[in-house]
Coordinates of C-alpha atoms in Angstrom, one line a residue:
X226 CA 0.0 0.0 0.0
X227 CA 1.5 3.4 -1.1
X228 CA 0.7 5.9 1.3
X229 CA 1.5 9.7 0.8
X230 CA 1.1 13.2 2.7
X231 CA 0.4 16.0 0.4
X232 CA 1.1 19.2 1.9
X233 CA -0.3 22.2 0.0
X234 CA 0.6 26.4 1.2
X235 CA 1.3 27.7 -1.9
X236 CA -1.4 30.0 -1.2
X237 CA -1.2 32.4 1.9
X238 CA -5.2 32.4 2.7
X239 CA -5.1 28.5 2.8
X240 CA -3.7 25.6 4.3
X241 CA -4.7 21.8 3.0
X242 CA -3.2 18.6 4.4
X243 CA -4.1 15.2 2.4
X244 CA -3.7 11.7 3.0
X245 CA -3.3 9.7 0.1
X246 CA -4.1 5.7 0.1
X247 CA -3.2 4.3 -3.4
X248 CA -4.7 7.0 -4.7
X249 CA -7.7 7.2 -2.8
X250 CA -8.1 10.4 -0.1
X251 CA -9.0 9.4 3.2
X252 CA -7.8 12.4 5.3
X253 CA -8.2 16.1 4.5
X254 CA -7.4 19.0 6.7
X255 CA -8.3 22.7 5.5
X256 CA -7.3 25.6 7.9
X257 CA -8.3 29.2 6.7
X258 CA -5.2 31.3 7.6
X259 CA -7.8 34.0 8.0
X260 CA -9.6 32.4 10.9
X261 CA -7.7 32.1 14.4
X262 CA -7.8 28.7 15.3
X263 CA -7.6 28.4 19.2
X264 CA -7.4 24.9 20.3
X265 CA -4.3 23.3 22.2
X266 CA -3.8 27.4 22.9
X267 CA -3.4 27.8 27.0
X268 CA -4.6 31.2 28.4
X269 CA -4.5 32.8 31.6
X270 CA -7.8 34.2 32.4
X271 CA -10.3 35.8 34.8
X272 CA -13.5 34.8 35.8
X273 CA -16.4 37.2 34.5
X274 CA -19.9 35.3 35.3
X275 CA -20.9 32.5 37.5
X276 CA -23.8 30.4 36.1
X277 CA -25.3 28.3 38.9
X278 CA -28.2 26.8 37.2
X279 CA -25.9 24.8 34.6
X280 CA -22.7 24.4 36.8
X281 CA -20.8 26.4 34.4
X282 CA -18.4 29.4 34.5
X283 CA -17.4 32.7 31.6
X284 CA -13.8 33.3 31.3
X285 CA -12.4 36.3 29.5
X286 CA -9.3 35.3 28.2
X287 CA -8.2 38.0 26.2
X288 CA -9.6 36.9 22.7
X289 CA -12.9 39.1 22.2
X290 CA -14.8 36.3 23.2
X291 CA -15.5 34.5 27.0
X292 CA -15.2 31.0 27.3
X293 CA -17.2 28.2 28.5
X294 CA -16.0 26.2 31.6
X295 CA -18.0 23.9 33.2
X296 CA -17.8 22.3 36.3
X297 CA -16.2 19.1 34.9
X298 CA -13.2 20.6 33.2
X299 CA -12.0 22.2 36.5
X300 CA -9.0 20.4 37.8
X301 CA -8.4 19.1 41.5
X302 CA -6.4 21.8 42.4
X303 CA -8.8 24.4 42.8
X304 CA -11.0 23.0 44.9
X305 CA -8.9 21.0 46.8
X306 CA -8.6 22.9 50.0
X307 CA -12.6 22.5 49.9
X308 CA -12.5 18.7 49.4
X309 CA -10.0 18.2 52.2
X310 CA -11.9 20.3 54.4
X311 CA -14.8 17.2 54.6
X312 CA -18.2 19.0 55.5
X313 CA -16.8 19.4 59.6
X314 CA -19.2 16.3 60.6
X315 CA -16.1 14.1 60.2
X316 CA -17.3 13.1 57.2
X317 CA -14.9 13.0 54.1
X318 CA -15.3 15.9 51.6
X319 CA -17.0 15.5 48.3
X320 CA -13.7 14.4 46.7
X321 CA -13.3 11.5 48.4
X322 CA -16.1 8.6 48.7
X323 CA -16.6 7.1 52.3
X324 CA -13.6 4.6 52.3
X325 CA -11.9 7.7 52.3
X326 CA -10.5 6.7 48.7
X327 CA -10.2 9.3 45.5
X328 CA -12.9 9.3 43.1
X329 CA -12.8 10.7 39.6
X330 CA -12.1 14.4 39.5
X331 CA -14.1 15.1 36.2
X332 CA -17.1 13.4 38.0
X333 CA -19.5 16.4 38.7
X334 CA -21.2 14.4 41.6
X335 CA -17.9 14.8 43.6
X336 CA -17.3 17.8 43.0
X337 CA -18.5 21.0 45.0
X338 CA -20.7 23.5 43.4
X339 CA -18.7 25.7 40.8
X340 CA -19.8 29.0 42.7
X341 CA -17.9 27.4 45.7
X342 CA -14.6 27.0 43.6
X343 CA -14.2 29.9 41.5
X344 CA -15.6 33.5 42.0
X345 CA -16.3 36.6 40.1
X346 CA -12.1 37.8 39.5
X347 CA -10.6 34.5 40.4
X348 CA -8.0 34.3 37.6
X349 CA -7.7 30.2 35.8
X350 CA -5.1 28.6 33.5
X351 CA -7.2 27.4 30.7
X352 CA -6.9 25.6 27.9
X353 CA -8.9 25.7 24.4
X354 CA -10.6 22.2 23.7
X355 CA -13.0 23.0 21.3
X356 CA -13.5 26.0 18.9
X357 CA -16.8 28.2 19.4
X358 CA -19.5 27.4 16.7
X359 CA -22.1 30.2 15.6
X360 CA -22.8 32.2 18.7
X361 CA -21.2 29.8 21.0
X362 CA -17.9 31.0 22.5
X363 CA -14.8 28.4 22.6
X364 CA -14.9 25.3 25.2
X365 CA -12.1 25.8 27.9
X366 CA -10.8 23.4 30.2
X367 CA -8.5 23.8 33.1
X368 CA -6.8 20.0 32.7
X369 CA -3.7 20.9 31.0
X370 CA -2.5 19.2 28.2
X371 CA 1.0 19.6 26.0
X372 CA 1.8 17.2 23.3
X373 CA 4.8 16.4 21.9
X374 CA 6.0 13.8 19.4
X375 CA 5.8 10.8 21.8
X376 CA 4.2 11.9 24.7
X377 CA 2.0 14.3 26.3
X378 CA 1.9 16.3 29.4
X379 CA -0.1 16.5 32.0
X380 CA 0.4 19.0 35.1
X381 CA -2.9 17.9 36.6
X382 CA -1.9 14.4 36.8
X383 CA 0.5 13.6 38.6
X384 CA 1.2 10.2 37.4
X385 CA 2.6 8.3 34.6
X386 CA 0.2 6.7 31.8
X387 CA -0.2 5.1 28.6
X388 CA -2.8 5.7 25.5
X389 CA -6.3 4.2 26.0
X390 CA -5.3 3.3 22.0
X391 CA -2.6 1.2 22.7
X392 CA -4.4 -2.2 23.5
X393 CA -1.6 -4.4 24.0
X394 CA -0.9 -5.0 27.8
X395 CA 2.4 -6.4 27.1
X396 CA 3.3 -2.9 25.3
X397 CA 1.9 -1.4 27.8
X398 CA 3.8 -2.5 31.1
X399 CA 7.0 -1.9 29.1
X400 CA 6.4 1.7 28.1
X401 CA 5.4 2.7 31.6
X402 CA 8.3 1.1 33.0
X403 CA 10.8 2.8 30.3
X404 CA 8.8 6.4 31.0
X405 CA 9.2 5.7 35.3
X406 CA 12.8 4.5 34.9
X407 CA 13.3 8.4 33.2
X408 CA 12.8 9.7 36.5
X409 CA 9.6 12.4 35.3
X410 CA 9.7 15.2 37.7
X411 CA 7.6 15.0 40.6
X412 CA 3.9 16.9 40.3
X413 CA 3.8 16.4 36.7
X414 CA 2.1 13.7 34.6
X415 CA 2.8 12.0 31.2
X416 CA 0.9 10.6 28.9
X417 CA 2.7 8.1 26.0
X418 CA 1.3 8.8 22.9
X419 CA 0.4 5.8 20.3
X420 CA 3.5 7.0 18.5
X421 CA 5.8 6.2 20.9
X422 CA 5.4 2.7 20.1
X423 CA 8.6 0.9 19.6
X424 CA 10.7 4.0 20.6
X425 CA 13.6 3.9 22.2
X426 CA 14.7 5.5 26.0
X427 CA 17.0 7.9 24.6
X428 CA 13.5 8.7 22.0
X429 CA 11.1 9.2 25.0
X430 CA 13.7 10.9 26.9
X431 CA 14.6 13.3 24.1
X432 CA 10.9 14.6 24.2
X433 CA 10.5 14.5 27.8
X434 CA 13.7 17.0 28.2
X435 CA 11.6 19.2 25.3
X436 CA 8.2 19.1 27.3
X437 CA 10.1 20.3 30.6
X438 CA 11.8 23.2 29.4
X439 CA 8.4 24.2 27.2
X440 CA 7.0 23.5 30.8
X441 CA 9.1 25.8 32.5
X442 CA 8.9 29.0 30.3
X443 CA 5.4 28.6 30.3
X444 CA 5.0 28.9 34.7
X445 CA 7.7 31.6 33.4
X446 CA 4.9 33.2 32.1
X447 CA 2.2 32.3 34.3
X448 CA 4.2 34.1 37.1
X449 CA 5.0 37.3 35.2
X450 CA 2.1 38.3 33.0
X451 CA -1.5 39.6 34.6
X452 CA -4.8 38.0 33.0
X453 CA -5.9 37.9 30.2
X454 CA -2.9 37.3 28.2
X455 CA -1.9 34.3 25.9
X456 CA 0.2 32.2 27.6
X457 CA 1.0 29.5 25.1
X458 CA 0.1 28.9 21.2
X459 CA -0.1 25.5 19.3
X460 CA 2.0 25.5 16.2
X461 CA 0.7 26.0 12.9
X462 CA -1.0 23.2 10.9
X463 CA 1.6 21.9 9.0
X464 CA 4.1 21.2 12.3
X465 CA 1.1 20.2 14.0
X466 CA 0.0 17.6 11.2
X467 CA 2.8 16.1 11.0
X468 CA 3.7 15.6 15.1
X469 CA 0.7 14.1 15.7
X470 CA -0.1 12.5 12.2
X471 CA 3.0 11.0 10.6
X472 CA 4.1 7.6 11.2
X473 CA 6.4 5.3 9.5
X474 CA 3.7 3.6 7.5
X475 CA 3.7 7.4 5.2
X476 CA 6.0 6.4 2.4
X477 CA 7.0 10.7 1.3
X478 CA 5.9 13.8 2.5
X479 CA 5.3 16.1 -0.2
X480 CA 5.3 19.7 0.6
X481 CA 4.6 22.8 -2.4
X482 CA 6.2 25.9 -0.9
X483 CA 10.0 25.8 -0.5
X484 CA 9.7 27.7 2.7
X485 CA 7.2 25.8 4.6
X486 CA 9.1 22.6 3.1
X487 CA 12.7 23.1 5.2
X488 CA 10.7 24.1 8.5
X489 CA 9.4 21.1 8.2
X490 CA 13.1 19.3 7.1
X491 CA 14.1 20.8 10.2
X492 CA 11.3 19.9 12.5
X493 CA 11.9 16.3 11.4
X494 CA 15.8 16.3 12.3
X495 CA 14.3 17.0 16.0
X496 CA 11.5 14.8 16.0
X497 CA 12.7 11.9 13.5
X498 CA 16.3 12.6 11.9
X499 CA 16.2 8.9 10.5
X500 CA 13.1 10.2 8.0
X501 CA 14.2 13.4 6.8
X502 CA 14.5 11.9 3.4
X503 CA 10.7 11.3 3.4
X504 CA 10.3 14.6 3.2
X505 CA 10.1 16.1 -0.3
X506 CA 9.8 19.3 -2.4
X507 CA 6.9 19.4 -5.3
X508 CA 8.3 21.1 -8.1
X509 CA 5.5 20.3 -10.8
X510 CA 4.2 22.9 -12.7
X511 CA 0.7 21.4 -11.7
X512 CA -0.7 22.3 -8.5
X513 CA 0.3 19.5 -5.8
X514 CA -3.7 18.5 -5.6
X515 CA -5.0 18.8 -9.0
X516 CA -1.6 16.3 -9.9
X517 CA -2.7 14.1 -7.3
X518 CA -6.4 14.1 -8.8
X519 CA -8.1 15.3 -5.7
X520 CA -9.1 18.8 -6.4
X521 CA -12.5 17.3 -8.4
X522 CA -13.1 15.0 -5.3
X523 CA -12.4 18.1 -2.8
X524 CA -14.4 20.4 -4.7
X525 CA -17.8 17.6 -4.4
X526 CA -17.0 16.5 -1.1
X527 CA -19.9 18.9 0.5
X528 CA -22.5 17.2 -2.1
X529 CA -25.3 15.5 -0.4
X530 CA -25.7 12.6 -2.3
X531 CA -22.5 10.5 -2.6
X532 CA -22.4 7.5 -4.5
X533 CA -20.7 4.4 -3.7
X534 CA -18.6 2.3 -6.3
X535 CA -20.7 -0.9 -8.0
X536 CA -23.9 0.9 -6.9
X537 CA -25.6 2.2 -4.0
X538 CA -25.6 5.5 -2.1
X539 CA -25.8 7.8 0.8
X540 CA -26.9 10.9 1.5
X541 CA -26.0 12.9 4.1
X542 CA -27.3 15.5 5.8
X543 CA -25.8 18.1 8.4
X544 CA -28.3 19.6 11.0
X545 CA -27.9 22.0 13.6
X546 CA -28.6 19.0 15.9
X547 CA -27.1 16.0 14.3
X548 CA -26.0 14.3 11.3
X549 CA -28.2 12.5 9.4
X550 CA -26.9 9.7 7.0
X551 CA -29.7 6.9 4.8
X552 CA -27.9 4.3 2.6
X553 CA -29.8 3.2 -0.5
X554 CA -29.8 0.5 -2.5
X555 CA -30.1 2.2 -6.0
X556 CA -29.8 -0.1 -9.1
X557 CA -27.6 -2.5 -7.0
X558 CA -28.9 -6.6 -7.1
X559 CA -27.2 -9.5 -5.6
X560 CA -29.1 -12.7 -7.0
X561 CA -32.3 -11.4 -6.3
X562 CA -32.0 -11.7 -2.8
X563 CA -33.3 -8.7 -1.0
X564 CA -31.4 -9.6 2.5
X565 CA -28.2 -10.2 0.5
X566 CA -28.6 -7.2 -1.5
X567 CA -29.3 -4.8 1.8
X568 CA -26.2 -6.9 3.9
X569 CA -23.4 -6.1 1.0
X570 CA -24.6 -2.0 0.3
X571 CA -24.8 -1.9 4.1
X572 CA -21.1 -3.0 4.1
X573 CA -20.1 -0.8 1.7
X574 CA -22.1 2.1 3.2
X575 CA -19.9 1.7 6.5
X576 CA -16.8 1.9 4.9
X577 CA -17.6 5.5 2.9
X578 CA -19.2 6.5 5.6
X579 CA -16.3 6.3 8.3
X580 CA -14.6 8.0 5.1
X581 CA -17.2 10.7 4.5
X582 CA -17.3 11.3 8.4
X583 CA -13.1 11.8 8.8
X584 CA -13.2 14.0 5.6
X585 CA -15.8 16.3 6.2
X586 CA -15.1 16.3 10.2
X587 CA -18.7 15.6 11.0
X588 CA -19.0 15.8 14.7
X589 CA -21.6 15.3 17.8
X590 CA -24.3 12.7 17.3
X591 CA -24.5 10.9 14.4
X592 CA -27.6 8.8 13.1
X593 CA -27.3 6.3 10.2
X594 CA -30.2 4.5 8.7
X595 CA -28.9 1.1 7.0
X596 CA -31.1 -0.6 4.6
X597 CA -33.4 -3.1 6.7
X598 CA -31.6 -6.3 7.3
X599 CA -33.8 -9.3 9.2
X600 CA -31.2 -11.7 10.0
X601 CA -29.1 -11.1 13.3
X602 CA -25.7 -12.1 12.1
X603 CA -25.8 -9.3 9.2
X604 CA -27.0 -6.8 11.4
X605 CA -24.2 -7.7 13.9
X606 CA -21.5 -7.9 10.6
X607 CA -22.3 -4.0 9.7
X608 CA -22.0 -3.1 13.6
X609 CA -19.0 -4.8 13.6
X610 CA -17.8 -3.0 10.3
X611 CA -18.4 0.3 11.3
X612 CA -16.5 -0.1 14.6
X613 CA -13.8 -1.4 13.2
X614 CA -13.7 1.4 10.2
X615 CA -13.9 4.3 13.2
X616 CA -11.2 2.9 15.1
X617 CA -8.6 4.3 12.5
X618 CA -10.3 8.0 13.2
X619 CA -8.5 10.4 15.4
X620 CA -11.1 11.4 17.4
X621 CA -12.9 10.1 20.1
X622 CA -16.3 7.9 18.8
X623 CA -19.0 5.6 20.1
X624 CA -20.8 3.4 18.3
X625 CA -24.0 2.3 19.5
X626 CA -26.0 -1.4 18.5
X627 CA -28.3 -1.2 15.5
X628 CA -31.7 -0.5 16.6
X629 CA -35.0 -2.5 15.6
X630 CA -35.8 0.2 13.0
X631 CA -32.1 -0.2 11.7
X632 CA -30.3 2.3 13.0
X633 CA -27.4 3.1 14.4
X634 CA -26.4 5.9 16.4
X635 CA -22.8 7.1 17.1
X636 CA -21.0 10.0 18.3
X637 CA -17.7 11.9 17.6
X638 CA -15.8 13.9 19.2
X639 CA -16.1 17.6 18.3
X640 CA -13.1 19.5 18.4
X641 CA -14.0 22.4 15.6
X642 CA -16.4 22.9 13.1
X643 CA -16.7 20.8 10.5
X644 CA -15.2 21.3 6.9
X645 CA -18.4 22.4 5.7
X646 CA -19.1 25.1 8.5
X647 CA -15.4 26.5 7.6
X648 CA -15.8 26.5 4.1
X649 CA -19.6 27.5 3.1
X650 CA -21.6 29.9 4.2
X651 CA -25.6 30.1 4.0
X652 CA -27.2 31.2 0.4
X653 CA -28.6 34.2 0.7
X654 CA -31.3 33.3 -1.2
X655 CA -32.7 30.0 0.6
X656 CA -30.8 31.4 3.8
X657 CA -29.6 27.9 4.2
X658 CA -32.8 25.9 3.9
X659 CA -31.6 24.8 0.3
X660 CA -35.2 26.0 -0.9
X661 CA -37.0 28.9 -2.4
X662 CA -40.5 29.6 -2.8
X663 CA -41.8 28.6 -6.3
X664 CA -43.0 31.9 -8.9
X665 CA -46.3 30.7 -7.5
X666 CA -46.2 31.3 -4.2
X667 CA -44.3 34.7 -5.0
X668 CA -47.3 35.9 -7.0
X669 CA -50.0 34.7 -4.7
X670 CA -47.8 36.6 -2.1
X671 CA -47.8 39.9 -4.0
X672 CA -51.1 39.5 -4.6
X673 CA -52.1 39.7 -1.1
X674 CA -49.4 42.7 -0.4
X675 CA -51.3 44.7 -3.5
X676 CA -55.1 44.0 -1.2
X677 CA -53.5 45.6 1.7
X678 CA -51.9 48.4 0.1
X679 CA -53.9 49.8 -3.0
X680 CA -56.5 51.3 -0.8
X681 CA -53.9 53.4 1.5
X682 CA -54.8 57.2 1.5
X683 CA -52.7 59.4 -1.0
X684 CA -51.4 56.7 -2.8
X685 CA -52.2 57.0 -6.6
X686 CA -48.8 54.9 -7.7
X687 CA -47.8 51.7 -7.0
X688 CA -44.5 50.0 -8.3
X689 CA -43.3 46.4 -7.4
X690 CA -39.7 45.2 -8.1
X691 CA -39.7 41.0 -8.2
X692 CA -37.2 38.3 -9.4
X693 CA -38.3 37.5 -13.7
X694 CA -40.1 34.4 -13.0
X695 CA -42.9 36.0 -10.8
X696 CA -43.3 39.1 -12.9
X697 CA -43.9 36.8 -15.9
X698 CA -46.2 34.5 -13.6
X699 CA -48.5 38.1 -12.7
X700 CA -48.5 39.4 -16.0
X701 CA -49.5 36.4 -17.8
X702 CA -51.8 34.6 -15.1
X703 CA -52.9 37.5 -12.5
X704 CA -52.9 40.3 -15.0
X705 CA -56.9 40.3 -15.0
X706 CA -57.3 40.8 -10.8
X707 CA -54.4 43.2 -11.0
X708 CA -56.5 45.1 -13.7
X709 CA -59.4 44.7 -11.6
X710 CA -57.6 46.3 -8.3
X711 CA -56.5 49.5 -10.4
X712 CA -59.6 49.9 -11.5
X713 CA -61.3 49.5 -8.1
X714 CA -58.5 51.8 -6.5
X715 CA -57.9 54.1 -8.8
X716 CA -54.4 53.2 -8.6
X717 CA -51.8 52.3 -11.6
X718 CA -49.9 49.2 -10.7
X719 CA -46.1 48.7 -12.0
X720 CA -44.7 45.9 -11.9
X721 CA -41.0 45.5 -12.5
X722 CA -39.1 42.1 -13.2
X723 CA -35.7 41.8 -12.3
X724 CA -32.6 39.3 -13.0
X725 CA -30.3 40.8 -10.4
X726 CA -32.6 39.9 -7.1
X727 CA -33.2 36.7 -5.1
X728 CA -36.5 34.4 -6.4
X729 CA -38.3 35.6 -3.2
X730 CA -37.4 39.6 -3.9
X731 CA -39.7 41.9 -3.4
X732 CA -39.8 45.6 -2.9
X733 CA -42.5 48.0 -2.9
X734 CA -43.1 51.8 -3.6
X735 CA -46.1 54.0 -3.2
X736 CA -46.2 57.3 -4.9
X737 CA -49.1 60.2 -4.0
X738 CA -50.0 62.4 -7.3
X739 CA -47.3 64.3 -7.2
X740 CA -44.5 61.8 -7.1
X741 CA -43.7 62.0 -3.4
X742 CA -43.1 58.6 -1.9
X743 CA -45.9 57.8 0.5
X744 CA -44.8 55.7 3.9
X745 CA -46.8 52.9 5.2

C-alpha cells in the first residue's frame, strides 16, 4: 500500500493537508489562515460570570470572546482545599467517597458546586478544547495538556500513563516502565502517545527533556504576566499535522512551498532525523492537488448525495442537531435476494461512511439509517464493520448497537467545526434551507401585499420590483385581478421584473399624485 502526505501552502489564505491511500483520499485538513484557530492554545484568564443553574463558568481570556467552563473541566487543584476540608461532621469531603478513597475528579457528583470553587475575579489557567460554533464562545478546560511527538503532558496528573489506544498489555507494562525509569519530575504527569510505540529510551527521553523546558517557560509566564494574556500557542497546521499524524507507514511527505518545506526538514531532524529523506519538495508545474487528482473529489466532497462504487448510495445530511446519513440500494442486485442485496450496500455504506465522516469532520451525534436487514448475524457484521472502520479516526467515537428500526447511532468527538461550516456559508437566497419559494407562491404573495396596500390614502402609484419568473407569472396569469384592483382603487400598478434579485425579492413603492413617496 503506497501511502503519501500531500502538503499544500502555496497560497497564503489557505492551508490543505491530504492523506493519500493508493490513490484514494482518506484524510483532509483545510485551515483558513484567516480564521484564528484556538485549540491546544493555553490562556490565563479571569472569571467574569458564575452560572449556577448549569454548573458552568465565563472566562475572559483576552480573545474578544469568553469561554465556557464547566464544572467538569476544572482540575483538582482548585477545589482541593474544599474537598480536604470534609463538611466538619467528620465526614470526608465531596472528593473522596466514604472509604476515604479518590474518586474521579471530572465526576461532577464529587465535585462541590462551581460557585464554591471559582468566584467573580478569580483568575484560571485554561486551555482551548473546542472551537466556538455560531454564537457559542470556545470550550475551555483547566486540565492541562501539552503534546509532543511521543508523549503528552499532563500538570494535573501527577502520574505516569499510557494511551487508552494502545491495546496491547504487554506494550503497555513496558512503556510505563521505560517512562518511570526516566525519572519524570515529581507533580507532573505524562501521557505516552500511540507514537511512541517501539521507541527507544534515549527517544522518550529526548521529548521529555523538550516538554520540561516548554514547561518551565510557560510557569515563566504564568508568574510574570497579569490575566488575560496568551500564555501559550499551538503550532501552525503543517508542524502540528505532521507531530501528531506522521508515522512510519507514510512512504513521502510532499510539501509545495519551498519555505514551509525546510521548516518542516528541520522539525523532522528534531522529531525523526532517520526520516528526513521522506520529506520532499513538489516542483510540478501542476498544483500538488490537482496532480494528485483530488481537487475534483475536494471540490464535491460537500455534495449530499455521494455514491458508492458498484452501486448504491448515501446521502448525508448536516443539521444543527445531528447528522443524518440513509444508505440506498439504487440499481444495486445480488441474485435477487433482497437480505443479501441490503447486507453487501450496508457493508459498503460503512466503509464510505467512516470515510465521508473523517473528511468532512462531521461531529456530535450521528444517526445512520442502514437498509433493513432481518437476520441477526448481518446486522451484527455491519456493527462490527463500522467499529472497526472508526477505530482508525482520530477522534474520540462511540458506536451504538443497531436499533429495531435499523439504525445506528454514534457519536464523535467535536473538536472544531466541520469542513463544511469553515468552508460554506448560507445562500442568501434559501438562507440555508436549500429551498425557495416557487414563482407561484411569489405571485400569490404579491397579490395579497397589493389587497392591503392599493386602498392606503394618498397613494395613486404603485411600483413592485420582483425576481423575472414571478413578474412573468402576474402578468400572464394575474394580469386580470391586478387590472381589476387599479380599476377598483384608482391606482396604476407597475410591476418591475428583475434578473439581479433573489427568487423571493420583493420591494415596494407608493407614490401620492405628485411623485412624493408615500410611507406605510
Amino acid at each position: 500500500m503506497k501511502k503519501e502526505m500531500l502538503i499544500n501552502v502555496l497560497q497564503p489564505e489557505e492551508s490543505r493537508i491530504a492523506i493519500v491511500e493508493d490513490g484514494i483520499l482518506e484524510e483532509l485538513y483545510v485551515e483558513r489562515n484567516s480564521l484564528e484557530n484556538l485549540v491546544g492554545n493555553i490562556y490565563k484568564g479571569r472569571v467574569v460570570n458564575i452560572e449556577p443553574s448549569i454548573q458552568a463558568a465565563f472566562v475572559d481570556f483576552g480573545v474578544g470572546r469568553n469561554g465556557f467552563l464547566h464544572v467538569s473541566d476544572i482540575e483538582h487543584q482548585y477545589y482541593k482545599h474544599l474537598t480536604e476540608q470534609g463538611d466538619g461532621n467528620g465526614k470526608p469531603g465531596r472528593g473522596r467517597n466514604q472509604k476515604g478513597r479518590r474518586v474521579n475528579e471530572r465526576s461532577v457528583a464529587n465535585k462541590p458546586p462551581i460557585q464554591e470553587i471559582l468566584k467573580r475575579g478569580s483568575e484560571v489557567l485554561v486551555q482551548v478544547i473546542k472551537e466556538g460554533i455560531g454564537n457559542k464562545g470556545p470550550t475551555l478546560s483547566t486540565y492541562i495538556s501539552i503534546p509532543g511527538r511521543y508523549l503528552v503532558i499532563m500538570p494535573g496528573l501527577q502520574r505516569v500513563g499510557i494511551s487508552r489506544k494502545i491495546a496491547d498489555e504487554d506494550v503497555r507494562k513496558d512503556l510505563r516502565t521505560i517512562l518511570t525509569q526516566l525519572a519524570p519530575p515529581p507533580g507532573l504527569g505524562f501521557i505516552v502517545r500511540t507514537a511512541g510505540i517501539d521507541r527507544t529510551a534515549d527517544d522518550l527521553k529526548r521529548d521529555l527533556n523538550y516538554l520540561l523546558r516548554l514547561w518551565g517557560t510557560i510557569v515563566g509566564r504564568i508568574k510574570k504576566l497579569p490575566a488575560p494574556v496568551e500564555i501559550y500557542s499551538e503550532s501552525d497546521m503543517m508542524i502540528r499535522t505532521i507531530r501528531d499524524i506522521y508515522n512510519s507507514e507514510i512512504d513521502t511527505l510532499y510539501i509545495d512551498e519551498p519555505t514551509a518545506y525546510q521548516r518542516a526538514r528541520d522539525f523532522m531532524k528534531v522529531v525523526l532525523p532517520k526520516h528526513v529523506n521522506r520529506v520532499k519538495h513538489y516542483t510540478g508545474n501542476d498544483p500538488i492537488f490537482y496532480n494528485s487528482k483530488l481537487d475534483d473529489e475536494i471540490c464535491s466532497i460537500q455534495n449530499r448525495h455521494v455514491p458508492m462504487k458498484g452501486g448504491g448510495s448515501i446521502v448525508i445530511d448536516q443539521t444543527e442537531a445531528l447528522v443524518a446519513i440513509d444508505v440506498n440500494s439504487g440499481n444495486y442486485r445480488a441474485d435477487d435476494n433482497a437480505e443479501k442485496t441490503a447486507f453487501k450496500v450496508n457493508m459498503k455504506a460503512a466503509e464510505e461512511i467512516s470515510r465521508q465522516i473523517r473528511l468532512r469532520d462531521l461531529g456530535g451525534v450521528i444517526v445512520i439509517d442502514f437498509i433493513d436487514m432481518r437476520e441477526e448475524k448481518h446486522r451484527r457484521s455491519v456493527e462490527r464493520r463500522l467499529r472497526e472502520l472508526v477505530k482508525r479516526d482520530r477522534a474520540r467515537t462511540k458506536v451504538l448497537r443497531i436499533s429495531p428500526f435499523g439504525l445506528i447511532e454514534m457519536t464523535r468527538q467535536r473538536i472544531r467545526p466541520s469542513l463544511r461550516r469553515s468552508m460554506y456559508e448560507d445562500c442568501p437566497s434559501c438562507r440555508g434551507t436549500g429551498q425557495v419559494k416557487t414563482a407561484e407562491s411569489m405571485a400569490i404573495e404579491v397579490m395579497r401585499t397589493l389587497m392591503t396596500t392599493v386602498n392606503k390614502k394618498n397613494i395613486s402609484r404603485l411600483v413592485l420590483n420582483v425576481h423575472e419568473n414571478v413578474a412573468n407569472y402576474l402578468n400572464n396569469k394575474r394580469r386580470k385581478d391586478i387590472t381589476q384592483l387599479e380599476e377598483t382603487a384608482q391606482t396604476s400598478i407597475i410591476i418591475n421584473a428583475r434578473t439581479d434579485v433573489e427568487p423571493e425579492h420583493l420591494m415596494t413603492r407608493c407614490y401620492d399624485d405628485i411623485g412624493n413617496e408615500v410611507n406605510f
